Amino acid sequence: MTKVKVLGQTDRQTDRQTYRQTDRQTDRQTDRQTDRQTDRQTDRQTDRQTDRQTDRQTDRQTDRQTDRQTDRQTDRHTIQ
């Protein structure tokens, strides 16, 4: 950050302004990093939820298929 001294300002005032600007810039960078981390966490959580939903659907399909096979086997035994 470059110091820009305005007419009539003391060095101390200029330094304070420079520190404030630097602090603001640091805060913005930290906020961006926090936002990125939050976005990543949200993405991971969404992925997990989607995976769980997909797993549930797959489980349901598997259960239905197993039920059908069991029904067929039962029908075969009953018919014979």
Tab-separated table of C-alpha atoms in Angstrom:
chain	number	residue	atom	x	y	z
A	1	MET	CA	0.000	0.000	0.000
A	2	THR	CA	1.504	3.328	-0.951
A	3	LYS	CA	1.307	6.298	1.310
A	4	VAL	CA	-0.358	9.320	-0.163
A	5	LYS	CA	0.041	12.323	2.020
A	6	VAL	CA	-2.690	14.886	1.708
A	7	LEU	CA	-1.774	18.529	2.202
A	8	GLY	CA	-1.919	19.371	5.910
A	9	GLN	CA	-1.781	15.776	7.162
A	10	THR	CA	0.841	14.654	9.574
A	11	ASP	CA	2.841	11.494	9.016
A	12	ARG	CA	0.943	9.854	11.864
A	13	GLN	CA	-2.432	10.565	10.170
A	14	THR	CA	-1.117	9.233	6.892
A	15	ASP	CA	0.148	6.089	8.637
A	16	ARG	CA	-3.250	5.542	10.301
A	17	GLN	CA	-5.011	5.809	6.954
A	18	THR	CA	-2.557	3.406	5.378
A	19	TYR	CA	-3.071	0.887	8.200
A	20	ARG	CA	-6.843	1.203	7.926
A	21	GLN	CA	-6.723	0.595	4.192
A	22	THR	CA	-4.424	-2.385	4.696
A	23	ASP	CA	-6.735	-3.769	7.400
A	24	ARG	CA	-9.764	-3.374	5.136
A	25	GLN	CA	-7.973	-5.117	2.306
A	26	THR	CA	-6.923	-7.953	4.625
A	27	ASP	CA	-10.515	-8.251	5.877
A	28	ARG	CA	-11.814	-8.468	2.306
A	29	GLN	CA	-9.314	-11.191	1.444
A	30	THR	CA	-10.205	-13.116	4.596
A	31	ASP	CA	-13.916	-12.751	3.765
A	32	ARG	CA	-13.322	-14.105	0.269
A	33	GLN	CA	-11.384	-17.074	1.630
A	34	THR	CA	-14.123	-17.764	4.173
A	35	ASP	CA	-16.729	-17.537	1.409
A	36	ARG	CA	-14.769	-20.026	-0.690
A	37	GLN	CA	-14.495	-22.439	2.230
A	38	THR	CA	-18.208	-22.079	2.942
A	39	ASP	CA	-18.981	-22.707	-0.738
A	40	ARG	CA	-16.831	-25.849	-0.690
A	41	GLN	CA	-18.533	-27.101	2.460
A	42	THR	CA	-21.948	-26.409	0.957
A	43	ASP	CA	-20.962	-28.218	-2.237
A	44	ARG	CA	-19.725	-31.232	-0.260
A	45	GLN	CA	-22.884	-31.311	1.811
A	46	THR	CA	-25.051	-31.081	-1.309
A	47	ASP	CA	-23.025	-33.896	-2.886
A	48	ARG	CA	-23.512	-36.067	0.199
A	49	GLN	CA	-27.253	-35.426	0.219
A	50	THR	CA	-27.500	-36.205	-3.472
A	51	ASP	CA	-25.485	-39.392	-2.933
A	52	ARG	CA	-27.799	-40.431	-0.094
A	53	GLN	CA	-30.871	-39.805	-2.237
A	54	THR	CA	-29.358	-41.780	-5.074
A	55	ASP	CA	-28.486	-44.574	-2.636
A	56	ARG	CA	-32.069	-44.624	-1.355
A	57	GLN	CA	-33.444	-44.859	-4.879
A	58	THR	CA	-30.993	-47.619	-5.712
A	59	ASP	CA	-31.946	-49.438	-2.502
A	60	ARG	CA	-35.632	-49.165	-3.391
A	61	GLN	CA	-35.020	-50.514	-6.870
A	62	THR	CA	-32.954	-53.366	-5.461
A	63	ASP	CA	-35.670	-54.131	-2.905
A	64	ARG	CA	-38.326	-54.182	-5.626
A	65	GLN	CA	-36.227	-56.433	-7.799
A	66	THR	CA	-35.586	-58.792	-4.884
A	67	ASP	CA	-39.314	-58.806	-4.100
A	68	ARG	CA	-40.131	-59.681	-7.717
A	69	GLN	CA	-37.607	-62.508	-7.748
A	70	THR	CA	-38.950	-63.861	-4.478
A	71	ASP	CA	-42.497	-63.654	-5.855
A	72	ARG	CA	-41.456	-65.526	-8.994
A	73	GLN	CA	-39.745	-68.235	-6.984
A	74	THR	CA	-42.761	-68.549	-4.719
A	75	ASP	CA	-45.024	-68.772	-7.777
A	76	ARG	CA	-42.856	-71.521	-9.277
A	77	HIS	CA	-42.962	-73.559	-6.095
A	78	THR	CA	-46.688	-73.050	-5.754
A	79	ILE	CA	-47.386	-74.074	-9.366
A	80	GLN	CA	-45.335	-77.276	-9.181
